[in-house]
XYZ file of N, CA, C and O in Angstrom:
552
model
N 0.872 -1.114 -0.012
C 0.060 -0.015 0.083
C 0.827 1.184 -0.068
O 1.830 1.267 0.798
N 0.497 2.202 -0.891
C 1.302 3.438 -0.997
C 1.226 4.246 0.328
O 0.184 4.390 1.013
N 2.395 4.793 0.830
C 2.496 5.705 1.946
C 1.894 7.075 1.299
O 2.177 7.508 0.295
N 1.156 7.806 2.254
C 0.715 9.078 2.009
C 1.532 10.145 2.776
O 1.765 10.058 3.843
N 2.246 11.189 1.907
C 3.143 12.100 2.466
C 2.549 13.466 2.217
O 2.311 13.769 1.034
N 2.653 14.201 3.211
C 2.149 15.720 3.073
C 3.296 16.493 3.371
O 3.962 16.312 4.451
N 3.672 17.448 2.485
C 4.806 18.404 2.762
C 4.146 19.769 3.050
O 3.301 20.180 2.282
N 4.391 20.282 4.204
C 3.633 21.514 4.592
C 4.645 22.665 4.857
O 5.716 22.556 5.386
N 4.219 23.841 4.278
C 5.066 25.093 4.403
C 4.108 26.330 4.611
O 2.860 26.068 4.834
N 4.680 27.372 4.577
C 3.826 28.559 4.937
C 2.917 28.863 3.882
O 1.686 28.901 3.983
N 3.407 29.097 2.611
C 2.619 29.448 1.525
C 2.548 28.515 0.412
O 1.802 28.813 -0.703
N 3.171 27.260 0.478
C 3.049 26.307 -0.603
C 3.384 26.903 -1.931
O 2.754 26.661 -2.993
N 4.473 27.656 -1.913
C 5.027 28.230 -3.167
C 6.428 27.788 -3.639
O 6.709 27.701 -4.728
N 7.326 27.565 -2.575
C 8.680 27.187 -2.901
C 9.146 25.856 -2.464
O 9.224 24.903 -3.091
N 9.361 25.869 -1.107
C 10.082 24.866 -0.508
C 9.260 23.578 -0.420
O 9.886 22.572 -0.688
N 8.045 23.630 -0.084
C 7.094 22.459 -0.118
C 6.982 21.924 -1.535
O 6.820 20.791 -1.806
N 6.992 22.874 -2.530
C 6.792 22.426 -3.939
C 8.114 21.791 -4.419
O 7.966 20.722 -5.027
N 9.104 22.256 -4.055
C 10.453 21.555 -4.501
C 10.518 20.223 -3.819
O 10.812 19.223 -4.404
N 10.144 20.126 -2.487
C 10.237 18.794 -1.742
C 9.221 17.794 -2.411
O 9.531 16.691 -2.605
N 7.981 18.334 -2.734
C 6.992 17.546 -3.324
C 7.561 16.961 -4.640
O 7.488 15.685 -4.878
N 8.175 17.791 -5.406
C 8.890 17.147 -6.817
C 9.838 16.065 -6.404
O 9.892 15.156 -7.149
N 10.716 16.470 -5.525
C 11.741 15.409 -5.224
C 11.105 14.148 -4.615
O 11.546 13.068 -4.956
N 10.276 14.312 -3.748
C 9.710 13.051 -3.031
C 9.019 12.202 -3.987
O 9.177 11.083 -3.996
N 8.213 12.822 -4.875
C 7.525 12.099 -5.918
C 8.419 11.347 -6.847
O 8.300 10.141 -7.251
N 9.576 12.135 -7.093
C 10.445 11.553 -8.070
C 11.314 10.368 -7.453
O 11.468 9.237 -7.957
N 11.789 10.464 -6.247
C 12.499 9.461 -5.499
C 11.549 8.392 -4.948
O 12.080 7.167 -5.105
N 10.446 8.561 -4.576
C 9.479 7.475 -3.993
C 8.920 6.679 -5.194
O 8.461 5.588 -4.920
N 8.855 7.316 -6.336
C 8.285 6.562 -7.504
C 6.801 6.109 -7.169
O 5.955 6.927 -6.798
N 6.595 4.831 -7.237
C 5.275 4.351 -7.030
C 4.915 4.012 -5.519
O 3.928 3.394 -5.039
N 5.869 4.068 -4.687
C 5.918 3.743 -3.280
C 4.986 4.823 -2.476
O 4.658 4.550 -1.258
N 4.704 5.928 -2.934
C 4.043 6.945 -2.125
C 3.293 7.921 -2.958
O 3.543 8.075 -4.131
N 2.264 8.404 -2.217
C 1.487 9.508 -2.894
C 1.927 10.798 -2.214
O 1.910 10.814 -0.928
N 2.343 11.798 -2.864
C 2.774 12.880 -2.206
C 1.887 14.092 -2.486
O 1.376 14.391 -3.627
N 1.647 14.923 -1.455
C 0.859 16.189 -1.491
C 1.726 17.215 -0.819
O 2.524 17.026 -0.006
N 1.333 18.471 -1.217
C 1.960 19.703 -0.510
C 0.890 20.642 -0.249
O -0.097 20.759 -1.036
N 1.032 21.347 0.740
C 0.150 22.373 1.116
C 0.862 23.522 1.955
O 1.929 23.400 2.326
N 0.102 24.561 2.208
C 0.551 25.729 3.020
C -0.542 26.093 4.038
O -1.729 25.782 3.917
N -0.043 26.642 5.023
C -0.906 27.312 5.977
C -1.764 28.460 5.206
O -2.986 28.716 5.663
N -1.138 28.943 4.311
C -1.723 30.012 3.309
C -1.351 29.573 1.843
O -0.709 28.511 1.709
N -1.931 30.075 0.954
C -1.663 29.773 -0.369
C -1.000 31.050 -1.121
O -1.663 32.110 -1.133
N 0.160 30.985 -1.689
C 0.794 32.065 -2.386
C 1.033 31.855 -3.933
O 1.544 32.645 -4.601
N 0.505 30.716 -4.482
C 0.755 30.348 -5.768
C 2.256 29.662 -5.920
O 3.033 29.988 -5.169
N 2.515 29.019 -6.970
C 3.609 28.314 -7.187
C 4.741 29.289 -7.693
O 4.452 29.942 -8.812
N 5.840 29.488 -7.040
C 6.793 30.473 -7.415
C 7.538 29.997 -8.741
O 8.033 29.019 -8.895
N 7.608 30.796 -9.680
C 8.135 30.594 -11.025
C 9.555 30.311 -10.951
O 10.027 29.395 -11.648
N 10.342 30.827 -10.014
C 11.746 30.474 -9.629
C 11.885 29.053 -9.236
O 12.855 28.301 -9.475
N 10.909 28.593 -8.397
C 10.943 27.110 -7.933
C 10.770 26.226 -9.092
O 11.401 25.276 -9.257
N 9.792 26.663 -9.999
C 9.666 25.760 -11.306
C 10.849 25.767 -12.066
O 11.402 24.684 -12.463
N 11.526 26.958 -12.298
C 12.711 27.036 -13.061
C 13.775 26.129 -12.446
O 14.562 25.403 -13.208
N 13.926 26.268 -11.080
C 15.140 25.620 -10.483
C 14.942 24.052 -10.472
O 15.975 23.395 -10.604
N 13.679 23.648 -10.573
C 13.372 22.113 -10.672
C 13.608 21.644 -12.079
O 14.017 20.608 -12.256
N 13.261 22.483 -13.051
C 13.554 22.074 -14.403
C 14.980 21.801 -14.713
O 15.301 20.969 -15.418
N 15.822 22.624 -13.944
C 17.304 22.379 -14.104
C 17.736 20.946 -13.603
O 18.691 20.423 -13.962
N 16.776 20.241 -12.816
C 17.054 18.946 -12.310
C 16.306 17.983 -13.170
O 16.253 16.749 -12.903
N 15.495 18.446 -14.136
C 14.681 17.639 -15.001
C 13.403 17.192 -14.432
O 12.794 16.141 -14.855
N 12.874 17.896 -13.350
C 11.675 17.725 -12.714
C 10.691 18.818 -12.995
O 11.029 19.971 -12.584
N 9.656 18.477 -13.574
C 8.561 19.568 -13.922
C 7.550 19.716 -12.902
O 6.694 18.752 -12.618
N 7.565 20.826 -12.182
C 6.454 21.150 -11.219
C 5.689 22.241 -11.659
O 4.801 22.762 -11.006
N 5.547 22.491 -12.964
C 4.810 23.618 -13.429
C 3.314 23.425 -13.411
O 2.483 24.230 -13.326
N 2.935 22.148 -13.327
C 1.553 21.792 -13.148
C 1.145 21.629 -11.614
O -0.131 21.372 -11.430
N 1.942 21.884 -10.735
C 1.576 21.841 -9.279
C 0.622 23.114 -9.055
O 0.728 24.155 -9.682
N -0.166 22.878 -7.901
C -0.993 24.067 -7.526
C -0.750 24.275 -6.170
O -0.125 23.426 -5.395
N -0.953 25.483 -5.742
C -0.732 25.895 -4.285
C -2.025 25.691 -3.479
O -2.987 26.272 -3.792
N -1.856 24.724 -2.629
C -3.119 24.189 -1.923
C -3.046 24.585 -0.452
O -1.961 24.675 0.198
N -4.333 24.756 0.227
C -4.168 25.054 1.552
C -4.529 23.760 2.419
O -5.079 22.844 1.932
N -3.872 23.697 3.562
C -3.839 22.561 4.381
C -5.337 22.093 4.605
O -5.522 20.788 4.764
N -6.286 22.941 4.606
C -7.560 22.461 5.003
C -8.196 21.558 4.039
O -9.087 20.820 4.238
N -7.677 21.638 2.669
C -8.087 20.608 1.596
C -7.828 19.242 2.042
O -8.363 18.259 1.333
N -6.851 18.915 2.763
C -6.370 17.684 3.063
C -6.837 16.977 4.470
O -6.273 16.035 4.929
N -7.565 17.674 5.174
C -7.944 17.308 6.569
C -8.592 15.924 6.624
O -8.461 15.221 7.640
N -9.134 15.440 5.515
C -9.694 14.062 5.619
C -8.854 13.026 5.019
O -9.275 11.846 4.925
N -7.586 13.240 4.794
C -6.680 12.270 4.330
C -5.755 11.662 5.512
O -5.303 12.510 6.269
N -5.702 10.373 5.626
C -5.084 9.771 6.597
C -3.629 9.648 6.296
O -3.075 8.732 5.623
N -2.618 10.630 6.527
C -1.333 10.644 6.040
C -0.513 9.858 6.971
O -0.624 9.487 8.148
N 0.539 9.077 6.285
C 1.454 8.416 7.094
C 2.691 9.271 7.615
O 3.259 9.012 8.628
N 2.968 10.382 6.761
C 4.136 11.295 7.227
C 3.545 12.716 6.818
O 2.905 13.003 5.796
N 3.842 13.618 7.761
C 3.647 15.004 7.570
C 5.022 15.612 7.820
O 5.655 15.481 8.894
N 5.668 16.260 6.758
C 6.988 17.006 6.862
C 6.724 18.473 6.672
O 6.348 19.016 5.699
N 7.041 19.074 7.813
C 7.091 20.541 7.856
C 8.526 21.051 7.344
O 9.519 20.511 7.809
N 8.516 21.952 6.386
C 9.737 22.490 5.878
C 10.078 23.910 6.241
O 11.014 24.520 5.658
N 9.390 24.489 7.240
C 9.767 25.726 7.773
C 9.264 25.918 9.187
O 8.205 25.209 9.485
N 9.944 26.633 9.919
C 9.344 26.802 11.370
C 8.017 27.268 11.520
O 7.138 26.808 12.389
N 7.505 28.230 10.705
C 6.186 28.762 10.820
C 5.105 27.715 10.551
O 4.159 27.551 11.247
N 5.378 26.790 9.552
C 4.422 25.721 9.347
C 4.468 24.721 10.567
O 3.341 24.278 10.983
N 5.604 24.476 11.094
C 5.724 23.602 12.210
C 4.928 24.173 13.389
O 4.107 23.445 14.086
N 5.083 25.508 13.693
C 4.374 26.126 14.802
C 2.915 26.285 14.728
O 2.120 26.327 15.484
N 2.452 26.339 13.438
C 1.110 26.499 13.067
C 0.407 25.226 12.474
O -0.752 25.342 11.931
N 1.051 24.188 12.461
C 0.453 23.026 11.830
C -0.772 22.462 12.681
O -0.617 22.225 13.826
N -1.806 22.271 11.961
C -2.933 21.935 12.450
C -2.902 20.310 13.037
O -2.060 19.663 12.458
N -3.634 20.081 13.976
C -3.707 18.643 14.477
C -4.313 17.722 13.488
O -5.273 18.149 12.794
N -3.643 16.641 13.001
C -4.181 15.574 12.186
C -4.669 14.438 12.930
O -3.924 13.839 13.682
N -5.851 14.162 12.755
C -6.460 12.893 13.620
C -6.129 11.708 12.886
O -6.857 10.906 12.425
N -4.835 11.477 12.834
C -4.217 10.190 12.250
C -2.927 9.843 13.012
O -2.480 10.543 14.031
N -2.460 8.840 12.661
C -1.204 8.344 13.216
C 0.070 8.790 12.482
O 1.142 8.201 12.451
N -0.112 9.853 11.749
C 1.057 10.400 10.901
C 2.242 10.738 11.724
O 2.267 11.318 12.829
N 3.355 10.266 11.182
C 4.703 10.679 11.828
C 5.002 12.021 11.371
O 5.045 12.324 10.166
N 5.159 12.930 12.274
C 5.450 14.457 11.876
C 7.009 14.542 11.958
O 7.677 14.338 13.093
N 7.528 15.060 10.835
C 8.982 15.399 10.847
C 9.130 16.897 10.368
O 8.350 17.460 9.816
N 10.311 17.421 10.844
C 10.629 18.807 10.617
C 11.945 19.063 10.260
O 12.850 18.582 10.734
N 12.068 20.099 9.267
C 13.426 20.579 8.850
C 13.123 21.957 8.388
O 12.338 22.164 7.607
N 13.913 22.922 9.005
C 13.671 24.351 8.641
C 14.632 24.766 7.580
O 15.858 24.991 7.687
N 14.087 24.810 6.260
C 14.917 25.379 5.149
C 14.681 26.903 4.986
O 13.519 27.277 5.238
N 15.735 27.479 4.675
C 15.731 29.052 4.436
C 14.786 29.240 3.188
O 14.543 28.281 2.315
N 14.108 30.278 3.215
C 13.044 30.560 2.225
C 13.642 31.306 0.998
O 14.113 32.507 1.144
N 14.071 30.711 -0.208
C 14.657 31.264 -1.235
C 13.836 32.453 -1.827
O 14.415 33.377 -2.483
N 12.463 32.603 -1.576
C 11.734 33.608 -2.070
C 12.053 34.850 -1.444
O 11.686 36.021 -1.949
N 12.647 34.860 -0.277
C 13.110 36.059 0.429
C 14.521 36.526 0.063
O 14.927 37.504 0.736
N 15.156 35.848 -0.811
C 16.489 36.072 -1.202
C 16.476 37.460 -1.846
O 15.677 37.873 -2.586
N 17.529 38.229 -1.550
C 17.687 39.676 -2.087
C 19.129 39.613 -2.860
O 19.958 38.706 -2.710
N 19.123 40.568 -3.920
C 20.310 40.774 -4.647
C 20.061 40.664 -6.161
O 18.951 40.808 -6.615
N 21.131 40.426 -6.968
C 20.970 40.254 -8.494
C 20.131 39.104 -8.736
O 19.965 38.176 -7.930
N 19.562 38.992 -9.986
C 19.006 37.830 -10.455
C 19.797 36.627 -10.239
O 19.276 35.514 -9.859
N 21.108 36.683 -10.586
C 21.953 35.494 -10.447
C 22.186 35.122 -9.031
O 22.201 34.057 -8.671
N 22.274 36.137 -8.115
C 22.384 35.887 -6.706
C 21.129 35.142 -6.131
O 21.214 34.168 -5.354
N 19.870 35.566 -6.616
C 18.705 34.894 -6.062
C 18.503 33.525 -6.817
O 18.180 32.668 -6.033
N 18.904 33.314 -8.013
C 18.945 31.988 -8.574
C 19.880 31.130 -7.771
O 19.540 29.922 -7.596
N 20.997 31.501 -7.364
C 21.919 30.735 -6.596
C 21.299 30.415 -5.320
O 21.555 29.306 -4.909
N 20.665 31.187 -4.639
C 20.069 30.917 -3.407
C 18.933 29.820 -3.584
O 18.850 28.928 -2.797
N 18.168 29.919 -4.662
C 17.178 28.779 -5.027
C 17.923 27.508 -5.276
O 17.342 26.473 -4.761
N 18.875 27.544 -5.961
C 19.820 26.305 -6.265
C 20.289 25.688 -4.887
O 20.366 24.510 -4.713
N 20.742 26.660 -3.964
C 21.335 26.115 -2.734
C 20.308 25.435 -1.889
O 20.428 24.308 -1.354
N 19.056 26.061 -1.844
C 17.938 25.438 -1.071
C 17.557 24.285 -1.728
O 17.198 23.160 -1.124
N 17.434 24.226 -2.912
C 17.062 23.071 -3.767
C 17.929 21.823 -3.351
O 17.399 20.820 -3.269
N 19.206 22.133 -3.445
C 20.141 21.028 -3.203
C 19.966 20.432 -1.816
O 20.143 19.290 -1.523
N 19.799 21.441 -0.804
C 19.470 21.003 0.600
C 18.205 20.034 0.710
O 18.109 19.010 1.469
N 17.137 20.592 0.093
C 15.897 19.844 0.077
C 16.049 18.476 -0.643
O 15.387 17.524 -0.281
N 16.777 18.493 -1.760
C 16.989 17.151 -2.547
C 17.661 16.214 -1.612
O 17.303 15.038 -1.518
N 18.707 16.596 -0.896
C 19.446 15.670 0.003
C 18.526 15.115 1.152
O 18.512 13.950 1.439
N 17.735 16.021 1.732
C 16.834 15.654 2.606
C 15.787 14.683 2.302
O 15.524 13.601 2.889
N 15.113 14.913 1.033
C 14.141 14.136 0.369
C 14.738 12.626 0.095
O 14.192 11.618 0.284
N 15.922 12.688 -0.425
C 16.626 11.351 -0.717
C 16.886 10.635 0.521
O 16.458 9.299 0.604
N 17.310 11.214 1.536
C 17.490 10.552 2.857
C 16.180 9.974 3.462
O 16.101 8.942 3.919
N 15.045 10.907 3.343
C 13.762 10.495 3.923
C 13.366 9.252 3.145
O 12.833 8.262 3.810
N 13.333 9.131 1.781
C 12.829 8.162 0.968
C 13.732 6.741 1.412
O 13.201 5.790 1.619
N 14.996 7.011 1.469
C 15.880 5.785 1.787
C 15.589 5.295 3.104
O 15.564 3.985 3.296
N 15.124 6.118 4.080
C 14.964 5.650 5.436
C 13.522 5.216 5.807
O 13.390 4.488 6.682
N 12.593 5.720 5.092
C 11.200 5.484 5.366
C 10.295 4.813 4.393
O 9.226 4.326 4.800
N 10.806 4.532 3.173
C 9.935 3.825 2.188
C 10.550 2.518 1.704
O 11.733 2.396 1.825
């Protein structure tokens, strides 16, 4: 039976979308992956661009609110920022809740090149985390 994984962030625009893409890629058929936010900010175009550099297309992802998934019995809930962890609603399931606070590349300042580099840096951190999660849990 497929494991159900929810990746939760503040706005479901960058970090959770990147993690969603990697988890879906690494888990293949072993998991159903969802992502959501405490709020919805739309999928960040720079997150789409940085994932395309990895050959992963997240352009069809949507920015979803956590309330949309309250009736799903998740096996894992992964919060990818402190705000989401602190405001994560209670899930009436036996979901194992994991947390890692990734910096928000959408808040990066500087030239386009510097912002792109921050997205790549965070993408690589999330990639390592997701690969390790799949290797240890699926």
